[in-house]
Coordinates of C-alpha atoms in Angstrom, one line a residue:
M1 CA -3.2 -28.0 -16.6
A2 CA -3.8 -28.7 -20.3
A3 CA -5.4 -25.4 -20.6
S4 CA -3.3 -23.0 -19.3
V5 CA -0.5 -24.5 -21.7
A6 CA -2.3 -23.9 -24.5
L7 CA -3.2 -20.3 -23.4
G8 CA 0.4 -19.9 -22.4
A9 CA 1.9 -20.7 -26.3
T10 CA 0.8 -17.2 -26.8
L11 CA -1.8 -14.7 -25.6
T12 CA -4.8 -14.5 -27.9
A13 CA -6.4 -10.5 -28.9
H14 CA -9.3 -12.3 -26.6
D15 CA -7.2 -13.0 -23.6
R16 CA -5.4 -9.2 -23.9
Q17 CA -9.0 -8.0 -24.3
I18 CA -9.8 -9.8 -20.7
L19 CA -6.6 -8.7 -19.5
T20 CA -6.7 -4.9 -20.2
A21 CA -10.6 -5.1 -18.6
V22 CA -9.0 -6.7 -15.8
N23 CA -5.6 -4.0 -14.8
S24 CA -8.7 -1.3 -15.5
G25 CA -10.8 -2.2 -13.3
A26 CA -8.6 -2.8 -10.4
S27 CA -7.1 -0.1 -10.7
S28 CA -10.0 2.3 -10.9
L29 CA -11.3 0.2 -8.1
S30 CA -7.4 0.9 -6.5
L31 CA -7.9 4.4 -7.4
A32 CA -11.5 5.4 -6.0
G33 CA -9.8 3.9 -2.5
S34 CA -6.6 5.4 -2.1
S35 CA -8.4 9.0 -4.0
F36 CA -11.4 9.2 -0.5
I37 CA -8.0 8.3 1.3
V38 CA -6.3 11.6 0.1
L39 CA -10.0 13.8 0.4
C40 CA -10.1 12.4 4.2
Y41 CA -6.9 13.8 4.7
L42 CA -7.4 17.8 3.1
L43 CA -11.3 17.7 4.7
F44 CA -10.8 17.0 7.8
K45 CA -8.3 18.7 10.0
E46 CA -7.6 16.4 13.1
L47 CA -6.3 13.7 10.9
R48 CA -3.3 16.2 9.9
K49 CA -0.9 14.5 11.9
F50 CA 2.6 13.5 11.4
S51 CA 1.2 9.4 11.1
F52 CA -1.4 9.9 9.3
K53 CA 0.3 12.3 6.9
L54 CA 2.7 9.6 5.5
V55 CA -0.1 7.6 5.2
F56 CA -1.7 9.8 2.5
Y57 CA 1.9 10.4 0.7
L58 CA 1.3 6.2 0.3
A59 CA -2.3 7.0 -0.6
L60 CA -0.7 9.8 -3.1
A61 CA 1.5 7.5 -4.8
D62 CA -1.1 4.8 -4.9
M63 CA -4.4 7.2 -6.3
L64 CA -1.4 8.2 -9.5
C65 CA 0.0 4.9 -9.9
S66 CA -3.0 3.5 -10.6
F67 CA -4.2 6.8 -12.6
F68 CA -1.7 6.0 -15.6
S69 CA -2.4 2.7 -15.4
I70 CA -5.5 3.3 -16.7
I71 CA -5.4 6.3 -18.9
G72 CA -2.0 5.3 -20.3
D73 CA -2.4 4.6 -24.7
P74 CA -0.2 2.1 -26.0
F75 CA -0.5 2.7 -29.5
K76 CA 1.3 6.2 -29.3
G77 CA 4.5 6.5 -28.6
F78 CA 4.9 9.3 -26.3
F79 CA 1.8 8.1 -23.5
C80 CA 3.2 4.9 -24.4
Y81 CA 6.4 5.6 -22.4
A82 CA 4.1 8.2 -20.5
Q83 CA 2.3 5.3 -19.0
G84 CA 5.4 3.0 -18.4
Y85 CA 7.4 4.9 -16.2
S86 CA 4.8 6.8 -14.0
T87 CA 3.1 3.9 -12.9
H88 CA 6.5 2.5 -12.4
F89 CA 7.7 5.3 -10.4
F90 CA 4.8 5.9 -8.6
C91 CA 4.5 2.5 -7.6
V92 CA 7.9 1.8 -5.9
A93 CA 7.2 5.1 -4.3
S94 CA 4.1 3.2 -3.0
F95 CA 5.7 0.3 -1.4
L96 CA 8.2 2.9 -0.5
W97 CA 6.8 5.0 2.0
T98 CA 5.6 1.5 3.5
T99 CA 8.8 1.1 4.4
T100 CA 8.8 4.8 6.2
I101 CA 5.5 4.0 8.2
A102 CA 7.5 0.7 9.3
F103 CA 10.2 2.7 10.1
T104 CA 8.5 5.7 11.7
L105 CA 6.5 3.0 13.8
H106 CA 9.2 1.2 15.1
R107 CA 11.6 4.6 16.2
T108 CA 8.8 5.1 18.5
V109 CA 7.6 2.4 19.4
V110 CA 10.6 0.4 19.9
K111 CA 13.3 3.3 20.8
H112 CA 10.8 5.3 22.3
K113 CA 12.0 8.3 19.9
T114 CA 10.1 11.3 19.5
D115 CA 12.2 12.8 16.7
V116 CA 10.4 11.4 13.5
E117 CA 8.7 14.6 12.9
D118 CA 12.0 15.8 11.7
L119 CA 13.0 12.9 9.5
E120 CA 10.0 13.9 6.9
A121 CA 12.2 15.6 4.8
M122 CA 14.5 12.5 4.4
F123 CA 11.8 10.3 3.9
H124 CA 11.0 12.5 0.7
L125 CA 14.2 12.7 -0.5
Y126 CA 14.4 8.6 -0.2
V127 CA 11.1 7.4 -0.8
W128 CA 11.3 10.5 -4.0
G129 CA 14.9 10.0 -5.1
T130 CA 15.1 6.5 -4.7
S131 CA 11.6 6.0 -7.0
L132 CA 13.3 8.7 -9.6
V133 CA 16.9 6.7 -9.7
M134 CA 15.2 3.1 -10.1
T135 CA 13.0 4.9 -12.9
V136 CA 16.0 5.8 -15.2
M137 CA 17.6 2.9 -14.7
R138 CA 14.8 1.3 -16.0
S139 CA 15.5 2.3 -19.0
F140 CA 18.7 0.9 -19.8
G141 CA 18.7 -1.9 -22.1
N142 CA 15.2 -1.4 -22.5
D143 CA 12.4 -1.0 -25.6
H144 CA 8.7 -0.3 -24.6
K145 CA 6.2 -2.9 -25.9
H146 CA 2.6 -2.8 -25.6
L147 CA 0.2 -5.5 -24.7
G148 CA -3.6 -4.3 -24.5
A149 CA -3.7 -0.9 -22.9
W150 CA -0.5 -0.7 -21.2
C151 CA 2.8 -0.6 -21.7
W152 CA 5.5 -3.5 -20.6
T153 CA 9.2 -3.6 -20.9
Q154 CA 10.2 -6.9 -21.7
T155 CA 12.1 -7.2 -24.7
G156 CA 15.3 -9.1 -24.5
R157 CA 16.6 -10.4 -21.4
A158 CA 19.0 -7.5 -20.2
G159 CA 15.9 -5.8 -20.3
K160 CA 14.0 -7.7 -18.1
A161 CA 16.9 -8.4 -15.6
V162 CA 16.9 -4.2 -15.1
H163 CA 13.2 -4.5 -14.2
F164 CA 14.1 -7.3 -12.0
V165 CA 16.8 -4.7 -10.1
T166 CA 15.0 -2.3 -10.0
F167 CA 11.5 -3.5 -8.8
Y168 CA 11.3 -6.3 -7.9
M169 CA 14.7 -6.4 -5.6
P170 CA 13.8 -3.4 -3.9
L171 CA 10.0 -4.4 -4.0
W172 CA 11.1 -7.7 -1.9
G173 CA 13.4 -5.6 0.4
A174 CA 10.4 -3.5 1.6
I175 CA 8.3 -6.5 2.7
L176 CA 11.3 -8.0 4.0
Y177 CA 12.1 -4.9 6.1
N178 CA 8.3 -4.2 7.6
G179 CA 8.0 -7.6 7.8
F180 CA 11.5 -7.7 10.5
T181 CA 10.0 -3.9 11.6
Y182 CA 6.8 -5.2 12.5
F183 CA 8.0 -8.5 14.4
Q184 CA 10.4 -6.6 16.5
V185 CA 7.3 -4.2 17.6
I186 CA 5.6 -7.3 18.5
R187 CA 7.7 -8.5 20.3
M188 CA 8.3 -5.3 22.6
L189 CA 4.4 -5.0 23.4
N190 CA 4.4 -8.6 24.1
N191 CA 7.4 -8.5 26.5
A192 CA 5.3 -5.2 28.0
T193 CA 1.9 -7.4 28.2
R194 CA 3.1 -9.5 30.1
M195 CA 5.1 -7.1 32.5
A196 CA 1.6 -5.2 33.2
V197 CA -0.2 -8.6 34.3
G198 CA 3.1 -8.4 36.4
M199 CA 2.7 -5.9 38.0
S200 CA -1.4 -6.5 38.2
S201 CA -2.3 -2.3 37.2
Q202 CA -5.3 -2.9 35.2
T203 CA -5.6 -0.1 33.6
F204 CA -2.1 -0.4 32.3
V205 CA -2.6 -4.2 31.4
S206 CA -6.4 -3.2 29.1
D207 CA -4.1 -0.4 27.7
T208 CA -0.8 -2.9 26.4
R209 CA -3.5 -5.3 25.1
D210 CA -5.4 -2.8 23.1
N211 CA -2.3 -1.6 21.8
M212 CA -1.0 -4.6 21.1
R213 CA -4.6 -5.8 19.8
A214 CA -4.2 -2.3 16.8
L215 CA -0.2 -3.3 16.2
N216 CA -1.4 -7.5 15.4
R217 CA -3.1 -6.0 12.7
W218 CA 0.3 -4.0 11.3
G219 CA 2.2 -7.5 11.4
Y220 CA -0.2 -8.0 8.6
Y221 CA 0.6 -5.5 6.6
P222 CA 3.2 -7.2 5.1
L223 CA 1.2 -9.8 3.3
I224 CA -0.2 -6.7 1.0
L225 CA 2.6 -6.4 -0.5
I226 CA 3.6 -10.1 -0.6
G227 CA -0.2 -11.0 -2.2
S228 CA -0.3 -8.2 -4.7
W229 CA 3.4 -8.8 -6.0
A230 CA 3.7 -12.8 -5.6
F231 CA 2.1 -13.5 -9.0
G232 CA 3.7 -10.7 -10.8
T233 CA 7.3 -12.1 -9.2
I234 CA 6.8 -16.3 -10.7
N235 CA 5.7 -14.7 -13.2
R236 CA 8.5 -12.3 -14.2
I237 CA 10.3 -14.7 -13.3
H238 CA 8.7 -18.0 -15.8
D239 CA 9.1 -15.0 -18.5
F240 CA 12.6 -14.5 -18.0
F241 CA 13.6 -18.4 -18.3
E242 CA 10.0 -18.9 -21.3
P243 CA 10.1 -15.7 -23.2
N244 CA 7.9 -17.7 -25.5
H245 CA 5.4 -19.4 -23.5
R246 CA 3.3 -16.7 -22.0
I247 CA 0.9 -18.7 -18.9
F248 CA -2.8 -16.4 -19.3
W249 CA -4.1 -17.4 -15.7
L250 CA -0.5 -16.4 -14.0
T251 CA -1.0 -13.3 -16.0
F252 CA -4.2 -12.6 -15.1
L253 CA -3.7 -13.1 -11.0
D254 CA -0.4 -10.7 -12.2
V255 CA -2.5 -7.9 -13.2
G256 CA -5.3 -8.1 -10.9
T257 CA -3.5 -8.7 -7.6
A258 CA -0.9 -5.5 -8.1
A259 CA -4.0 -3.3 -9.9
L260 CA -5.5 -4.1 -6.6
M261 CA -2.4 -2.6 -4.4
G262 CA -4.2 0.8 -3.5
L263 CA -7.0 -0.6 -3.0
F264 CA -5.8 -3.1 0.1
N265 CA -3.3 -0.2 1.1
S266 CA -6.4 2.2 1.6
I267 CA -8.2 0.1 3.6
A268 CA -5.5 -1.7 5.2
Y269 CA -3.8 2.4 6.3
G270 CA -6.1 4.8 5.7
L271 CA -9.6 2.9 6.9
N272 CA -7.9 3.3 10.9
S273 CA -10.3 4.7 14.0
S274 CA -9.4 8.0 13.5
V275 CA -10.7 7.9 10.0
R276 CA -13.9 6.6 10.8
R277 CA -14.6 8.6 13.6
A278 CA -14.3 11.8 11.5
I279 CA -16.9 10.7 8.7
C280 CA -19.4 9.3 11.6
E281 CA -18.8 12.7 13.4
R282 CA -19.4 14.5 9.8
L283 CA -22.8 12.3 9.4
D284 CA -23.5 13.3 12.7
K285 CA -23.6 16.5 12.2
F286 CA -25.0 17.1 9.0
W287 CA -27.7 14.5 9.1
P288 CA -28.2 13.1 13.0
E289 CA -31.5 11.3 12.6
R290 CA -30.8 9.3 9.8
L291 CA -27.7 8.3 11.1
S292 CA -29.0 8.0 14.3
R293 CA -32.0 5.4 12.4
W294 CA -29.1 3.7 10.6
L295 CA -26.7 3.5 14.2
P296 CA -28.7 3.1 17.3
S297 CA -27.1 6.0 19.8
N298 CA -26.0 2.7 22.1
L299 CA -24.2 1.3 19.5
K300 CA -23.1 3.8 17.3
Y301 CA -19.0 4.4 18.9
K302 CA -19.3 1.4 19.9
N303 CA -16.4 -0.6 17.7
L304 CA -14.4 3.0 17.3
Q305 CA -14.2 2.5 21.7
Q306 CA -13.1 -1.2 21.0
E307 CA -10.3 -0.3 18.6
S308 CA -7.8 1.2 20.2
E309 CA -5.3 3.6 18.4
L310 CA -1.8 3.0 17.7
V311 CA 0.9 3.9 20.1
L312 CA 1.9 6.1 17.0
F313 CA -1.1 8.2 17.0
K314 CA -1.3 8.5 21.3
T315 CA 2.6 9.6 21.0
E316 CA 1.7 12.4 19.1
D317 CA -1.1 13.4 21.4
Q318 CA 1.0 14.0 24.5

């Protein structure tokens, strides 16, 4: 604790170098993960369903957020502004796209609506429009200062308050909405499972339990945003009340977890059974002998068969 207090008084040049390395390394991982999902969407035509299209938009926002986090030059005014506003815009867009995925799943599963594809234009207006408004509002009362290899806007309490309102309030609103939505979806599938057991329909019970296992994973997805931004939120609140007392370990966790959001999203949302199946099929087509040595024929698709597709994906195929 004493060490953290000593470091908290001010960040030394060595501390900033560490934070710069952490930011660049974590952002590079997120850039690689999100770029992989974007590439899969562009290469595999069977993935171009509406549900995965939303994942594509999420990965695209993560990719650009990570890209600008890496390339900005804080020692040149224009590039400092470009980095600061671009990362803010695309990070806001990223967590807003997760709300559209939650909304689509809820509307399909709970409300049994099939008109989600007609809402794509509204989704774009909502995500990109809100991100633009939040980014423009961020400039009020702010002056860009640099720390290490990225730009922050932390000049004066007014600027910090605006930053909190234009980023962290929408963020936690998205977290609460996603959590409530997934809770409703999982509760409905629980009820469906109990009804299926009562009707003794073995096929329906098996399908419902498969869907339940898939949806249980989605129930944990709001934790991605919480894990990525909890330390950042705490750090911003601390900095607001104690501007001259920076805590190095808290800033370290803030920078590292926030920069990994794109990687977490690409694994959770992007690497589903459809993507893995598409990759396995391509590998089997171009390197059948090598793939057979890696995965015995009786096990090649075992894991893929055990993992069910989300009800959202099944609905589109019907």
